[in-house]
Tab-separated table of C-alpha atoms and ligand atoms in Angstrom:
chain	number	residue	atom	x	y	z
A	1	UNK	CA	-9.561	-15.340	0.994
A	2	UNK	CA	-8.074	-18.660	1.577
A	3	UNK	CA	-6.686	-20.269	4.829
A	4	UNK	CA	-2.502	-19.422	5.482
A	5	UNK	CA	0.002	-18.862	8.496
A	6	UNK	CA	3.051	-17.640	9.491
A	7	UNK	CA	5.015	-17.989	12.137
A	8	UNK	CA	4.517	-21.090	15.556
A	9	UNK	CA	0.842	-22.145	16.277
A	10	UNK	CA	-0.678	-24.690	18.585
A	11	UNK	CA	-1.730	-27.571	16.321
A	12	UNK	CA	-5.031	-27.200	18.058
A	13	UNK	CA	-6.980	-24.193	18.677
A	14	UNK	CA	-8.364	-22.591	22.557
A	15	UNK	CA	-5.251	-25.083	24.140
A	16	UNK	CA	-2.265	-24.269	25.963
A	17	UNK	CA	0.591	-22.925	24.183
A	18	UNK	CA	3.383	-21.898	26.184
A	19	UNK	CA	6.262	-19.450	25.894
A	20	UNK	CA	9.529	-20.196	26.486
A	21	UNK	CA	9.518	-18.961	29.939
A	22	UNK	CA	6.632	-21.573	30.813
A	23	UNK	CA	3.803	-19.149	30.310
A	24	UNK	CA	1.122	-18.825	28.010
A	25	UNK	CA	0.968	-16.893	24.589
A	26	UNK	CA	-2.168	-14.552	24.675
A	27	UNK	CA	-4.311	-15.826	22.349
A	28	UNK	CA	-6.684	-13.304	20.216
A	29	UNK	CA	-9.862	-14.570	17.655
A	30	UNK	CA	-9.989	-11.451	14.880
A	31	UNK	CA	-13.286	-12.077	13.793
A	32	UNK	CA	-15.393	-10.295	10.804
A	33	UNK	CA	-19.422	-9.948	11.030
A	34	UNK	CA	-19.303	-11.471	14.376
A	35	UNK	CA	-18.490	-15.036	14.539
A	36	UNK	CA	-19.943	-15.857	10.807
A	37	UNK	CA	-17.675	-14.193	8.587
A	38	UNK	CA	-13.680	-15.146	8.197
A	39	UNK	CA	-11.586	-14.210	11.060
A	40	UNK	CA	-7.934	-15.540	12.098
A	41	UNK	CA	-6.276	-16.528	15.690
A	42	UNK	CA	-3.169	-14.428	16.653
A	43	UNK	CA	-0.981	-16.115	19.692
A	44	UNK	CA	0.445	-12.594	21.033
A	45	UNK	CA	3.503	-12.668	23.427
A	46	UNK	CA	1.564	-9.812	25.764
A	47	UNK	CA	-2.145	-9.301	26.562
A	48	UNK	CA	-3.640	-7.453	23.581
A	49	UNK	CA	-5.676	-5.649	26.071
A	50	UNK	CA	-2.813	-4.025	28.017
A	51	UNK	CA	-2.852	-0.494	27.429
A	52	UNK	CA	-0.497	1.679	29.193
A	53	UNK	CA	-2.450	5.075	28.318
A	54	UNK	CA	-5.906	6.284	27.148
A	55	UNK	CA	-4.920	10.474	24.983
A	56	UNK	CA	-7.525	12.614	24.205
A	57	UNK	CA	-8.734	11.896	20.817
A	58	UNK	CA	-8.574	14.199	17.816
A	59	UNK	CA	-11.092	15.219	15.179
A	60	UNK	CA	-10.280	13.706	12.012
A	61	UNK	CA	-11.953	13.336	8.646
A	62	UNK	CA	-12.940	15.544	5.986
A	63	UNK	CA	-17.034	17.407	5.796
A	64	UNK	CA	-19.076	16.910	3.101
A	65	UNK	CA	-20.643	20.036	0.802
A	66	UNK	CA	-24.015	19.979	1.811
A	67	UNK	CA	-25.715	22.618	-1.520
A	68	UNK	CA	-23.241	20.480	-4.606
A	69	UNK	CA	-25.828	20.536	-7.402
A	70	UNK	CA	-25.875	17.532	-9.733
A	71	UNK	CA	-23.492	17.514	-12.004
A	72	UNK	CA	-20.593	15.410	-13.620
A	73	UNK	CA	-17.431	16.536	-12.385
A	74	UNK	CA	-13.919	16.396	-12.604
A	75	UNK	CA	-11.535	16.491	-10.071
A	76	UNK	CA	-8.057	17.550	-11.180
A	77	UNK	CA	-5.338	16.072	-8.599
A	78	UNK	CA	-2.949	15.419	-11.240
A	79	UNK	CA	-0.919	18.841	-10.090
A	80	UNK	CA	-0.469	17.139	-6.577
A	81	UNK	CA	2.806	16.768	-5.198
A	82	UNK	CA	2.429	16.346	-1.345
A	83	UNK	CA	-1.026	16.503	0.082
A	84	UNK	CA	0.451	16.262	3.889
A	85	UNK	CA	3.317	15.707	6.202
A	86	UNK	CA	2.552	11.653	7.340
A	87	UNK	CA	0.342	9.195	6.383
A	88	UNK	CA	-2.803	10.022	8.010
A	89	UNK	CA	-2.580	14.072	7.799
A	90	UNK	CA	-2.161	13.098	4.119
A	91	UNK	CA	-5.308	11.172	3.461
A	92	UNK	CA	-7.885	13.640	1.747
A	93	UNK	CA	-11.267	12.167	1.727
A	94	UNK	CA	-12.768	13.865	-1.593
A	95	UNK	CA	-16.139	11.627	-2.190
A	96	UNK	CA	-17.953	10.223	0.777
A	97	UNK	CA	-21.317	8.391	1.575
A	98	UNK	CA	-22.270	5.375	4.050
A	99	UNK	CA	-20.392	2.924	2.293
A	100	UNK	CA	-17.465	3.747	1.340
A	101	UNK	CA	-15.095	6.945	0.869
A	102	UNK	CA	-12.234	7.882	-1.928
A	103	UNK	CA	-8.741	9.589	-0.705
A	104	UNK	CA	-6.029	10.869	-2.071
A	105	UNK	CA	-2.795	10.682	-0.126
A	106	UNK	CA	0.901	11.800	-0.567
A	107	UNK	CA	2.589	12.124	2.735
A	108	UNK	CA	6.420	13.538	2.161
A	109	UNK	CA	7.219	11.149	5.152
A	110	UNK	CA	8.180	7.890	4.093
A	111	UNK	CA	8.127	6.698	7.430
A	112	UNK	CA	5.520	6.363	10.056
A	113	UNK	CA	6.488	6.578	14.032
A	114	UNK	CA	3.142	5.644	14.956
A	115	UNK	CA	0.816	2.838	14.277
A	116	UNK	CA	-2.193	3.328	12.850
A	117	UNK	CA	-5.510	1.166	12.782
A	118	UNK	CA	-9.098	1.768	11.000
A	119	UNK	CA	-11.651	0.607	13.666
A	120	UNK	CA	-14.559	1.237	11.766
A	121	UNK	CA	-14.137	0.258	8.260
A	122	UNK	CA	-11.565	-2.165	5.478
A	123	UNK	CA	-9.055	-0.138	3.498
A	124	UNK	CA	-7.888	-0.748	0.053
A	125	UNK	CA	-4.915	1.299	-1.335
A	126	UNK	CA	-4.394	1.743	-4.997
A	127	UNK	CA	-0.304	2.174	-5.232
A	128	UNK	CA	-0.515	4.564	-8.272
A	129	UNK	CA	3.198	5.449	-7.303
A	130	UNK	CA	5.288	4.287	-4.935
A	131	UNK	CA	6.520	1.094	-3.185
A	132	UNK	CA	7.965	-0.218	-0.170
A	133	UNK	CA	6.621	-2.235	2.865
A	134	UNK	CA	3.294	-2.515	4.643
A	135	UNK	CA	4.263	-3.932	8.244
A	136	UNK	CA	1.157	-5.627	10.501
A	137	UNK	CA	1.029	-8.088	13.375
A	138	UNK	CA	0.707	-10.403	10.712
A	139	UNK	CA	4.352	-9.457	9.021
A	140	UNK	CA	5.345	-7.824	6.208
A	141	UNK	CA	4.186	-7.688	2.862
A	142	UNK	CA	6.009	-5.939	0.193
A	143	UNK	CA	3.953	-3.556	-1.883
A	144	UNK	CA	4.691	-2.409	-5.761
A	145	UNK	CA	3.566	0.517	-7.877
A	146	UNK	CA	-0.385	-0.825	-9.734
A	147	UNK	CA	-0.968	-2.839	-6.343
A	148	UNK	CA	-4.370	-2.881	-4.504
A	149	UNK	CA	-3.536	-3.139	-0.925
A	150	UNK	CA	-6.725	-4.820	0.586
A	151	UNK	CA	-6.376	-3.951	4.869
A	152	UNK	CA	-9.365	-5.520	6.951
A	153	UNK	CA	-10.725	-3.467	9.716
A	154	UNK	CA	-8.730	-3.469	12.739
A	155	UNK	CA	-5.473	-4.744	11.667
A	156	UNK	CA	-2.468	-2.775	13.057
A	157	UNK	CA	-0.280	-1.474	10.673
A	158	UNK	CA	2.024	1.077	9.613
A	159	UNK	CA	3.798	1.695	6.034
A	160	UNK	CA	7.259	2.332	5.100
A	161	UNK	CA	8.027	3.524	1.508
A	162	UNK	CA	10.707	3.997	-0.388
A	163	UNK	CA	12.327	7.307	-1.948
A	164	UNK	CA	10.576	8.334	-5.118
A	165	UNK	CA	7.089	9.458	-6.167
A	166	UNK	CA	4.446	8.807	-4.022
A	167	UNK	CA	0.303	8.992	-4.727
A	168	UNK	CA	-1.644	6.466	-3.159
A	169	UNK	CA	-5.691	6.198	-3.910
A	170	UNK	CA	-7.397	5.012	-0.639
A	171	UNK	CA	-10.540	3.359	-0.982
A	172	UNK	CA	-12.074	3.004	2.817
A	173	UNK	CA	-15.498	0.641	3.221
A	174	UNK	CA	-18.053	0.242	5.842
A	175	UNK	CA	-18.092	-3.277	4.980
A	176	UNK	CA	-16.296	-6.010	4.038
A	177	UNK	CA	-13.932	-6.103	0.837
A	178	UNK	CA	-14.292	-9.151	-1.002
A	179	UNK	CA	-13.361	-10.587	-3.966
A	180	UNK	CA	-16.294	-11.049	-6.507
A	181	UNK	CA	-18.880	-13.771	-4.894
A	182	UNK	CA	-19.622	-14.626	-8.766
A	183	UNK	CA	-16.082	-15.907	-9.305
A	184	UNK	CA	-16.184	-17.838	-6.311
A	185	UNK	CA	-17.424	-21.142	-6.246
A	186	UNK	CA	-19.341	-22.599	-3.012
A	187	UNK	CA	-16.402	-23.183	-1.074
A	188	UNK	CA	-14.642	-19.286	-2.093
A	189	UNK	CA	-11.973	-21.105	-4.606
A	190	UNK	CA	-11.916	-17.766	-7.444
A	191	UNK	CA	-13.207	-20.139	-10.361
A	192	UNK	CA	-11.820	-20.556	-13.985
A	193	UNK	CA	-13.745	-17.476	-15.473
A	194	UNK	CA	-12.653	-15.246	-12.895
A	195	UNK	CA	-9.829	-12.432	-14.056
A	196	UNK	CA	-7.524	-13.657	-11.169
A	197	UNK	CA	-7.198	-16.525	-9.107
A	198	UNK	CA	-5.252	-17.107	-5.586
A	199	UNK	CA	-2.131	-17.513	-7.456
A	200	UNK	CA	-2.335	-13.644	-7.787
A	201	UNK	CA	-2.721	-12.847	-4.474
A	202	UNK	CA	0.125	-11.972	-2.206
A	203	UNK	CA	0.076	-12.731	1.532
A	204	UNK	CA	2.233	-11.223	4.186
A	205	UNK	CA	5.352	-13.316	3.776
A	206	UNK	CA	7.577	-12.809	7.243
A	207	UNK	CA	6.144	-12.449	10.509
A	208	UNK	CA	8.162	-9.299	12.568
A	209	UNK	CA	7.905	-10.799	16.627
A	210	UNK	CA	9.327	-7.734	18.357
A	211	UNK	CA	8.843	-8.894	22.330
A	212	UNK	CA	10.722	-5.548	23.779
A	213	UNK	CA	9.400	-2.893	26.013
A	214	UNK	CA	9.005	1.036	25.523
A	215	UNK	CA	6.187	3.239	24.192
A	216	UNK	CA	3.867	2.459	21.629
A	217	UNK	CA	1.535	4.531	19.646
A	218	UNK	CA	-1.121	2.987	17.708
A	219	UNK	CA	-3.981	6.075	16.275
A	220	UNK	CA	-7.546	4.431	16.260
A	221	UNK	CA	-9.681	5.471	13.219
A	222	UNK	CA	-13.141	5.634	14.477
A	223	UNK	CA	-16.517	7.919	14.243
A	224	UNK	CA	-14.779	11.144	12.902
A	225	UNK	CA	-11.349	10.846	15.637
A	226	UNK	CA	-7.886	9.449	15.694
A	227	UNK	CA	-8.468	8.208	18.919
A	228	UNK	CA	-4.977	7.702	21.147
A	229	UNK	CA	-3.906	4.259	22.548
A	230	UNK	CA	-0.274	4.322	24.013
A	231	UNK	CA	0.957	0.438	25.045
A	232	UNK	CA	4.006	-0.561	26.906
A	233	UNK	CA	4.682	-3.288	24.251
A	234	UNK	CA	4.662	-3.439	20.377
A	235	UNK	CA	1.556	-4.299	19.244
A	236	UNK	CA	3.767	-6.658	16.753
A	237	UNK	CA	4.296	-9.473	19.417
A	238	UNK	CA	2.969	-11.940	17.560
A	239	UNK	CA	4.757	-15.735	17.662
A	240	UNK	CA	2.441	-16.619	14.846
A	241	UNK	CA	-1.420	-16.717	13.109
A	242	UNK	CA	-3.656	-18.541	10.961
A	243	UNK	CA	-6.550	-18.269	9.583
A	244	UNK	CA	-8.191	-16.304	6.307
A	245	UNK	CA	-8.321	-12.699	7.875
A	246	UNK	CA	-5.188	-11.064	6.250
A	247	UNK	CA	-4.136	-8.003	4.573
A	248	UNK	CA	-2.712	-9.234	1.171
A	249	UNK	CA	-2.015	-7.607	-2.377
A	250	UNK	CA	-3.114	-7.714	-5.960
A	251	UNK	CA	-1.434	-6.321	-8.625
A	252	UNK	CA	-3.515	-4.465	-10.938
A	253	UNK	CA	-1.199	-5.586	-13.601
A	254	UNK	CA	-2.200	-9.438	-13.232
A	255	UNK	CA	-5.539	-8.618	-13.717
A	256	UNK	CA	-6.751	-10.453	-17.039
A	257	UNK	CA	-9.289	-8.715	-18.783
A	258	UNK	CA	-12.290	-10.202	-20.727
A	259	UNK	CA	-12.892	-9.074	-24.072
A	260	UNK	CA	-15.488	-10.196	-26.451
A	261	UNK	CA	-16.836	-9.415	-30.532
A	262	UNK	CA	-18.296	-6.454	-29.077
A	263	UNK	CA	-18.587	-3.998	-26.183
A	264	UNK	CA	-18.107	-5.448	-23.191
A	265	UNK	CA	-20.158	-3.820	-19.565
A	266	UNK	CA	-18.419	-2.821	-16.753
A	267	UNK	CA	-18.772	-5.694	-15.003
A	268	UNK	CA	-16.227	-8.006	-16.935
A	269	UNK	CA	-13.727	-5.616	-15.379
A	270	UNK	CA	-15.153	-6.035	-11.672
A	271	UNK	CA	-12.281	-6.624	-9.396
A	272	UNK	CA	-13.495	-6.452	-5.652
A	273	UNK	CA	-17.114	-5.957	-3.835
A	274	UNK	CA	-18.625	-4.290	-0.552
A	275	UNK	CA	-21.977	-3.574	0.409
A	276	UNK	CA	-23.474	-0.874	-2.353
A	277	UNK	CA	-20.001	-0.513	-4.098
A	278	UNK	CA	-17.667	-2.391	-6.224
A	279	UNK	CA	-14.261	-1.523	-7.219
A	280	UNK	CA	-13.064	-2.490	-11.178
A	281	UNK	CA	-10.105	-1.888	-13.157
A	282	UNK	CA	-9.155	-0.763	-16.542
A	283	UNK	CA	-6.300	-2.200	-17.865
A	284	UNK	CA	-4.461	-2.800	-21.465
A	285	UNK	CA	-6.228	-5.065	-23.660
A	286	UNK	CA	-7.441	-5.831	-27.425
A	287	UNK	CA	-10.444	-4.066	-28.302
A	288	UNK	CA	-13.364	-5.587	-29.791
A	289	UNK	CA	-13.055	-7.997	-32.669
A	290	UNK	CA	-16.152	-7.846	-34.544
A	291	UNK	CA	-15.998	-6.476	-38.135
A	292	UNK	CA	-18.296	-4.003	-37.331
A	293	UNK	CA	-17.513	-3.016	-33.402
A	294	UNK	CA	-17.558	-0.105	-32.138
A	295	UNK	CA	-15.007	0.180	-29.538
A	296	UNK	CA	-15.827	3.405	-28.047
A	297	UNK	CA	-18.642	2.835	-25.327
A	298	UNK	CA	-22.532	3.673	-25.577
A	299	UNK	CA	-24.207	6.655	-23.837
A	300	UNK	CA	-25.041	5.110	-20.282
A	301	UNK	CA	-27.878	6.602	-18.402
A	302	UNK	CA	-26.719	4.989	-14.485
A	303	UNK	CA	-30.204	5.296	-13.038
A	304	UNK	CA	-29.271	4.164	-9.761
A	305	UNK	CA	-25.599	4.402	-9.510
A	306	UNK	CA	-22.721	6.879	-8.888
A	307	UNK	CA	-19.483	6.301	-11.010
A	308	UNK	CA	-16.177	7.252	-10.512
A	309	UNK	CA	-12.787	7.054	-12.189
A	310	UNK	CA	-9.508	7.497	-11.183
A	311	UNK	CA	-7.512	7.573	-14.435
A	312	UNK	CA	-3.931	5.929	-13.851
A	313	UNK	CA	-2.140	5.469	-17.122
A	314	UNK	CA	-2.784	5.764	-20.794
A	315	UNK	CA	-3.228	8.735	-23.781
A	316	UNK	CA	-6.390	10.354	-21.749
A	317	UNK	CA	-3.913	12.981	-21.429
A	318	UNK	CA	-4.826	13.706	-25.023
A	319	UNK	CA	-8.643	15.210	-24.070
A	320	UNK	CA	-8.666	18.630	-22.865
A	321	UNK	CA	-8.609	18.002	-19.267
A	322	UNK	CA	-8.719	14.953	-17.652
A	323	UNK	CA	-4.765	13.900	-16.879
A	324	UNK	CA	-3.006	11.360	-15.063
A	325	UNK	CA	-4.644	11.386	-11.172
A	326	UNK	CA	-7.999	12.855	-12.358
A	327	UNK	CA	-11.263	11.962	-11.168
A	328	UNK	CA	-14.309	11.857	-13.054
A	329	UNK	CA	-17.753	11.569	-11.167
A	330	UNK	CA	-21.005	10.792	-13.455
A	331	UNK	CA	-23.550	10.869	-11.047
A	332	UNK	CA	-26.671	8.925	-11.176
A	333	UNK	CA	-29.166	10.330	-13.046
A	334	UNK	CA	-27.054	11.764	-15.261
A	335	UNK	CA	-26.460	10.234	-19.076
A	336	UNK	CA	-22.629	10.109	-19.800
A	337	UNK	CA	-21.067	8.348	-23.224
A	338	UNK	CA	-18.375	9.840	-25.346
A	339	UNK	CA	-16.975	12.819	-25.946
A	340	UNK	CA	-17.779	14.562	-29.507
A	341	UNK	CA	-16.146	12.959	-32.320
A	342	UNK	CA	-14.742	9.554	-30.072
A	343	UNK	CA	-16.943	6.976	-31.663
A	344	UNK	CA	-15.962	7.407	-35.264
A	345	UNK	CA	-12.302	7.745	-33.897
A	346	UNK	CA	-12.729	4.818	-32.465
A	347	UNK	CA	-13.642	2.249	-35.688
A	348	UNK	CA	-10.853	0.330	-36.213
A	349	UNK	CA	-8.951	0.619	-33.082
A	350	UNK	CA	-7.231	-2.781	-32.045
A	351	UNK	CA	-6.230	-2.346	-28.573
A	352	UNK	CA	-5.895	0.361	-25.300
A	353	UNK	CA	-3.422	1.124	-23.200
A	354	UNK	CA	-5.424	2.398	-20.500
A	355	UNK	CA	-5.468	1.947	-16.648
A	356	UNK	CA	-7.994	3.081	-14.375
A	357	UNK	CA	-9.922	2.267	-11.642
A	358	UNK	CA	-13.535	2.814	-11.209
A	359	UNK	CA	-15.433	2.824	-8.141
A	360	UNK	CA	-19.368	2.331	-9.099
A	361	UNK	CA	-21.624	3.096	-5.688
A	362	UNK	CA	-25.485	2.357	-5.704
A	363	UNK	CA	-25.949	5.020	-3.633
A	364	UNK	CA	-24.874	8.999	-4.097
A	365	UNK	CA	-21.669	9.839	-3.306
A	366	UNK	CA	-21.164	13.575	-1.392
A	367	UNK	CA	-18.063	15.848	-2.702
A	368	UNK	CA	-16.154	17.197	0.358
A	369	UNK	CA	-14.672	20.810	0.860
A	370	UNK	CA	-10.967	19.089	0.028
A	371	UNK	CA	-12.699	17.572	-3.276
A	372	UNK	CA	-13.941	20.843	-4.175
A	373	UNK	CA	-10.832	22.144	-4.777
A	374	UNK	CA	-9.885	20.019	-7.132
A	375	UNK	CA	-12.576	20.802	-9.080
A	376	UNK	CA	-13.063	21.645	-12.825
A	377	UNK	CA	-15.693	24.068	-13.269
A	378	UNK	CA	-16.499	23.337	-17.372
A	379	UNK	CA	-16.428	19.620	-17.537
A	380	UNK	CA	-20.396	19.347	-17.429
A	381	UNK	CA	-20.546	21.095	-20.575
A	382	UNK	CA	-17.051	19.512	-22.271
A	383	UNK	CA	-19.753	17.661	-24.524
A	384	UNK	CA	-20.732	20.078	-26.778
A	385	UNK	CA	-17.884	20.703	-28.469
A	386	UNK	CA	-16.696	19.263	-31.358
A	387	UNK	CA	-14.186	20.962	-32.621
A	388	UNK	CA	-11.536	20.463	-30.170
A	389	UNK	CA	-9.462	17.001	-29.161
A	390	UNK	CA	-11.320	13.989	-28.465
A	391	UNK	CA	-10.777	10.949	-25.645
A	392	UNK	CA	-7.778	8.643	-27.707
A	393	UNK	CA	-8.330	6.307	-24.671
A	394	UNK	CA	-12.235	5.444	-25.507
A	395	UNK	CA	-13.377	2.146	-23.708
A	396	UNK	CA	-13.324	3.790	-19.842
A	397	UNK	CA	-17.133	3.834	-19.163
B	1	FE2	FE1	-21.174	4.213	-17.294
């Protein structure tokens, strides 16, 4: 990320900034991997520590299969409507391991009368459908259908969408989300070769100072609870911030996408990075421009990774199966490549209008009771045969 602010700061830090009353703002350091990774200073109106009210805490999470042979799978969500009343009873954890878990979520409220903050690990959210407003003690930031909403650990937030269709994928990581450290030079500027740059990323734009009393609820994600914290003040009492610890957005749709003479690896479509996962996205582009391409991917034997896809947009509809809000897992171990007949249908092809995301972990991922459920029972044997449709959208790994 790079350095911003919003809102009135002290022009210099760990000094005495005073409130119009005559006393001090509260200052707070937010810092990531102790004191050596980015972090930002927030100059609250109250003591950040004041808490009015300790509730019991309540189980939360979803439990992983523990006999799920090996085997690619598909996960059918595309028949979900509502998967929950609110925003957190919504969140379905389908794939899970020590890095990093995959949700679905699509609450029927559109509100939120709680806050709600992940102690333990960074959020993205893939707006498949939807929009409105994601409110934090660093101010609003308007979200949009295709955005990834990146969340660092710890921020305090709640979301407010608008009327409409709703389906939000939630990527949650033990680590860090970053952008890709081989598009940053050494000083984290997103170089020239990179698909996006800063100019792509959106801040939050107005800082919300609400100084007023009452009752506060902000719901602690940590170690398998929603752990209870009630305040006497809104945890949005902020008079400003800086600093390059932020929840921002990134459209999917101003990602640029590098294509080549012939097949290009997953890695040209690489969008973020934590520890043993990366996140990458699909999106429209021209297909391969040698005269002899094939634009339909090779089998892939992932010795050492898991890969999934969440299919967004595009004709995939067209293969018996897999539909908009699908999951595909192709385990490690595993080969995957295309369907029966997708290669020669392929030749010729000039562009796709896919979008997807893909979520490649180097270590297994676990499918979870709610992930079962989704589950197609024939897709590891939807290779041998050839006499039925075939993938139209053929360049997704
Ligand atoms: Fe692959």
């Amino acid at each position: 990320m790079y350095y911003h602010k919003l809102g009135k700061i002290p022009p210099k830090r760990h000094t005495q900034f005073k409130q119009p009353d005559g006393s001090l703002y509260k200052e707070e350091v937010v810092s990531s991997e102790g004191f050596s990774g980015i972090y930002s200073i927030l100059y609250h109106t109250h003591p950040p520590t004041r808490v009015r009210q300790v509730k019991d805490p309540v189980p939360y999470g979803s439990k992983r299969l523990q006999d799920y042979s090996l085997r690619q799978t598909h996960l059918n969500t595309s028949k979900v409507v509502t998967t929950g009343d609110d925003y957190l009873s919504a969140r379905k954890a389908l794939l899970t391991n020590a890095d990093c878990s995959i949700s679905i979520c699509a609450p029927r409220n559109r509100t939120m009368d709680y806050f709600y903050k992940n102690a333990e690990g960074d959020e993205v959210i893939f707006v498949h459908d939807g929009s409105g407003v994601l409110v934090s003690q660093f101010g609003r930031l308007e979200i949009r259908q295709g955005d990834y909403v990146v969340i660092p650990r710890t921020v305090i937030y709640k979301l407010e969408f608008n009327a409409g269709p709703l389906r939000l994928l939630i990527i949650e990581s033990a680590s860090p989300v970053e952008t890709v450290k081989r598009y940053r030079n050494q000083l984290g500027q997103l170089l020239e070769h990179s698909p996006y740059c800063e100019r792509d990323i959106r801040p939050p734009d107005t800082l919300v100072t609400e100084t007023s009393h009452g009752e506060y609820l902000i719901k602690i994600k940590k170690q398998g609870f929603l752990h209870q914290y009630v305040y006497d003040h809104s945890p949005l009492d902020l008079i400003g911030w800086d600093g390059f610890l932020w929840p921002y957005a990134f459209s999917i749709h101003d990602f640029e996408p590098i294509t080549g003479r012939i097949h290009q690896p997953p890695p040209v479509h690489q969008t973020f990075q934590g520890r043993n996962f990366v996140i990458c996205s699909f999106v429209p582009r021209l297909f391969d421009y040698h005269p002899l391409a094939i634009p339909a991917p090779y089998n892939h034997s992932n010795i050492d990774s898991d890969e999934v896809l969440y299919y967004a947009e595009g004709n995939f509809m067209s293969r018996r199966g897999i539909e908009r809000g699908s999951f595909t897992l192709h385990p490690g171990g595993l080969p995957h490549g295309p369907h029966p007949g997708t290669v020669e249908k392929s030749l010729g092809a000039k562009e796709t209008h896919e979008l997807a995301v893909m979520i490649d972990t180097f270590h297994p991922l676990h499918l979870t009771e709610e992930g079962l459920a989704f589950s197609d029972p024939n897709y590891p044997m939807s290779w041998t045969d050839d006499s039925k449709d075939s993938f139209n959208e053929v360049n997704t790994p």
